[in-house]
Amino acid sequence: MENCKYQIIQPNEFGRRYTVRFKQYKYDEPIEQTNWKISENGCGPTAIATILASLGYNETPTTISKMMLFNEHGFLSDGYYTGINGVSILYCLNKLVKKYNFNIEYEIVKINYKKTELMKDKVIEMIKNGYMAIVNVGPQSNIFANEGHYIVITSLNKENNEFYICNSYQVGDTQINITFSYEQIVKEIYKDNFDFLIIRKR
């Protein structure tokens, strides 16, 4: 793994799981053959890499970015070069499952924004049972970033049923030991995307 660009978050007695937290802001060099930088546009690949590395796969934001940016023939794919979005994240997950035989499964949990509480118990139960989740927040300034951004829900605090998160931005350095409620996260969700992209090892 790329030294000093990640940190290991250890489990604790409240249910926080082992997590490899990649620091997106440290990846300031362009991906080879491009002028595309993970530090500027790579929160999606960083979120995927965080989950996969935490599940034991040898992946980094760099390897995931290349998988999303280049097609199977090694050519840049315009649709993923201009911006990483929910479509390209699902494309990448499917590619990992089918081509590289990664033993992962995922589910999209959409919520009703007029009755957000309807999915609360389901999301909490899934995280409690070993799933991690990618959530797109923004596009406005929020408690995780100053713009649209992908964060990872890693685990559940069993005492308060709130979520531990992994935020690849620099502000995430201060969010490792605190938890966020379902309501706090739902309030920040980017509504033009999947809501909770929930992933685990089979």
Coordinates of C-alpha atoms in Angstrom, one line a residue:
M1 CA 0.0 0.0 0.0
E2 CA 1.1 3.6 -0.5
N3 CA 2.9 4.5 2.7
C4 CA 1.8 7.7 4.6
K5 CA -1.3 8.0 2.4
Y6 CA -3.5 5.8 4.7
Q7 CA -4.0 5.0 8.3
I8 CA -5.2 1.9 10.1
I9 CA -8.2 2.5 12.3
Q10 CA -8.3 -0.2 15.0
P11 CA -11.5 -1.9 16.3
N12 CA -12.8 -0.7 19.7
E13 CA -15.0 -2.1 22.4
F14 CA -18.1 -0.2 21.0
G15 CA -18.2 -2.0 17.7
R16 CA -16.0 0.0 15.5
R17 CA -14.4 -2.3 12.9
Y18 CA -10.9 -2.5 11.5
T19 CA -10.7 0.1 8.7
V20 CA -8.0 1.2 6.2
R21 CA -8.6 4.9 5.8
F22 CA -7.1 6.3 2.7
K23 CA -6.3 10.1 2.8
Q24 CA -7.6 11.4 -0.5
Y25 CA -5.9 14.7 0.0
K26 CA -2.4 13.1 -0.1
Y27 CA -2.9 11.8 -3.6
D28 CA -1.9 14.9 -5.5
E29 CA 0.0 13.4 -8.4
P30 CA -1.9 12.9 -11.7
I31 CA -2.8 9.4 -12.7
E32 CA -0.4 8.3 -15.4
Q33 CA -1.4 9.3 -19.0
T34 CA -3.9 11.9 -17.6
N35 CA -4.0 15.2 -15.7
W36 CA -6.7 13.7 -13.4
K37 CA -5.9 13.8 -9.7
I38 CA -7.4 11.7 -6.9
S39 CA -7.0 14.6 -4.5
E40 CA -9.3 16.7 -6.7
N41 CA -11.8 14.2 -8.1
G42 CA -11.2 10.8 -6.5
C43 CA -13.5 10.5 -3.5
G44 CA -15.4 7.7 -5.3
P45 CA -12.4 5.5 -6.0
T46 CA -11.1 6.3 -2.5
A47 CA -14.4 5.2 -0.9
I48 CA -14.3 1.9 -2.8
A49 CA -10.7 1.3 -2.0
T50 CA -11.4 2.0 1.7
I51 CA -14.0 -0.8 1.8
L52 CA -12.0 -3.3 -0.2
A53 CA -8.8 -2.8 1.7
S54 CA -10.7 -3.0 5.0
L55 CA -12.1 -6.4 3.7
G56 CA -8.6 -7.7 3.0
Y57 CA -8.2 -6.9 -0.7
N58 CA -5.0 -5.3 -1.9
E59 CA -6.6 -2.2 -3.5
T60 CA -5.8 1.5 -3.3
P61 CA -7.4 4.7 -4.6
T62 CA -4.8 4.5 -7.4
T63 CA -5.7 1.0 -8.6
I64 CA -9.4 1.7 -8.4
S65 CA -9.1 5.0 -10.2
K66 CA -7.3 3.3 -13.1
M67 CA -10.0 0.7 -13.2
M68 CA -12.6 3.4 -13.5
L69 CA -10.7 5.7 -15.9
F70 CA -9.5 3.1 -18.4
N71 CA -11.4 0.6 -20.4
E72 CA -10.4 -3.1 -20.9
H73 CA -8.2 -2.1 -23.8
G74 CA -6.2 0.5 -21.8
F75 CA -7.9 3.5 -23.4
L76 CA -9.4 6.4 -21.4
S77 CA -13.1 6.2 -21.1
D78 CA -14.6 9.7 -21.6
G79 CA -17.6 9.0 -19.4
Y80 CA -15.4 8.3 -16.4
Y81 CA -12.7 10.8 -17.2
T82 CA -14.9 13.9 -16.8
G83 CA -16.2 12.9 -13.4
I84 CA -16.7 10.0 -11.0
N85 CA -20.4 9.5 -10.3
G86 CA -22.7 6.8 -9.0
V87 CA -22.9 5.1 -12.4
S88 CA -19.2 4.7 -12.6
I89 CA -19.0 3.4 -9.0
L90 CA -21.5 0.7 -9.8
Y91 CA -19.6 -0.1 -13.1
C92 CA -16.4 -0.5 -11.1
L93 CA -18.1 -2.8 -8.5
N94 CA -19.5 -5.0 -11.2
K95 CA -16.1 -5.1 -12.9
L96 CA -14.5 -6.2 -9.7
V97 CA -17.1 -8.9 -9.1
K98 CA -17.2 -10.3 -12.7
K99 CA -13.7 -9.9 -14.0
Y100 CA -11.6 -10.1 -10.9
N101 CA -13.8 -12.6 -9.0
F102 CA -14.0 -10.4 -5.9
N103 CA -16.2 -12.1 -3.4
I104 CA -18.4 -9.1 -2.6
E105 CA -22.1 -8.3 -2.8
Y106 CA -23.9 -5.0 -2.7
E107 CA -27.3 -3.6 -2.4
I108 CA -28.7 -0.1 -3.0
V109 CA -31.0 1.2 -0.3
K110 CA -33.1 4.1 -1.5
I111 CA -35.0 6.2 1.0
N112 CA -38.3 8.2 0.8
Y113 CA -37.3 11.8 1.6
K114 CA -40.7 12.6 3.0
K115 CA -40.5 9.6 5.3
T116 CA -36.7 9.0 5.8
E117 CA -37.3 7.0 9.0
L118 CA -38.8 4.1 7.1
M119 CA -35.4 2.7 6.1
K120 CA -33.6 3.6 9.3
D121 CA -33.9 0.2 11.0
K122 CA -32.9 -1.6 7.7
V123 CA -29.8 0.4 7.3
I124 CA -28.8 0.1 10.9
E125 CA -29.4 -3.7 10.8
M126 CA -27.3 -4.1 7.7
I127 CA -24.3 -2.2 9.0
K128 CA -24.6 -4.2 12.3
N129 CA -24.4 -7.4 10.2
G130 CA -21.2 -6.6 8.5
Y131 CA -22.0 -4.3 5.6
M132 CA -20.2 -1.1 4.9
A133 CA -21.9 1.7 2.9
I134 CA -20.8 4.4 0.5
V135 CA -22.9 7.6 0.8
N136 CA -22.8 10.6 -1.5
V137 CA -23.2 13.9 0.5
G138 CA -23.6 17.4 -0.8
P139 CA -23.4 19.1 -3.2
Q140 CA -23.6 21.9 -0.7
S141 CA -21.2 22.4 2.1
N142 CA -21.9 19.9 4.8
I143 CA -20.5 18.3 8.0
F144 CA -18.2 16.0 5.9
A145 CA -17.0 18.3 3.1
N146 CA -17.4 21.7 1.5
E147 CA -18.9 20.1 -1.6
G148 CA -20.2 16.9 -3.0
H149 CA -18.2 14.0 -1.6
Y150 CA -18.4 10.2 -1.0
I151 CA -17.9 9.0 2.6
V152 CA -17.9 5.4 3.9
I153 CA -20.1 4.2 6.8
T154 CA -17.8 1.5 8.3
S155 CA -19.6 0.2 11.4
L156 CA -22.1 0.8 14.2
N157 CA -21.6 1.9 17.7
K158 CA -23.6 -0.7 19.7
E159 CA -24.2 1.7 22.6
N160 CA -26.0 4.5 20.6
N161 CA -26.8 2.9 17.3
E162 CA -24.9 5.6 15.5
F163 CA -22.4 5.1 12.6
Y164 CA -18.7 5.3 12.5
I165 CA -17.6 6.9 9.2
C166 CA -14.5 7.1 7.2
N167 CA -14.0 10.5 5.5
S168 CA -11.1 10.7 3.2
Y169 CA -10.9 14.5 3.3
Q170 CA -8.6 16.2 5.8
V171 CA -11.5 17.0 8.1
G172 CA -11.9 13.3 8.4
D173 CA -8.8 13.2 10.6
T174 CA -11.0 14.6 13.3
Q175 CA -14.0 12.4 12.7
I176 CA -12.5 9.0 13.5
N177 CA -13.6 8.6 17.1
I178 CA -17.0 10.2 16.8
T179 CA -20.3 8.8 15.6
F180 CA -23.1 10.2 13.4
S181 CA -26.8 9.4 13.6
Y182 CA -28.8 8.1 10.7
E183 CA -30.7 11.4 10.7
Q184 CA -27.4 13.5 10.5
I185 CA -26.3 11.5 7.5
V186 CA -29.6 11.5 5.7
K187 CA -29.8 15.2 6.1
E188 CA -26.6 15.6 4.1
I189 CA -27.2 13.0 1.3
Y190 CA -26.9 14.1 -2.3
K191 CA -30.4 13.3 -3.5
D192 CA -29.5 12.8 -7.2
N193 CA -27.6 9.5 -6.6
F194 CA -27.9 6.2 -4.8
D195 CA -28.6 6.8 -1.1
F196 CA -26.9 4.0 0.7
L197 CA -24.7 1.7 -1.5
I198 CA -24.2 -1.1 1.0
I199 CA -21.3 -3.6 0.4
R200 CA -20.0 -6.6 2.2
K201 CA -17.9 -9.7 1.6
R202 CA -20.0 -12.8 0.8

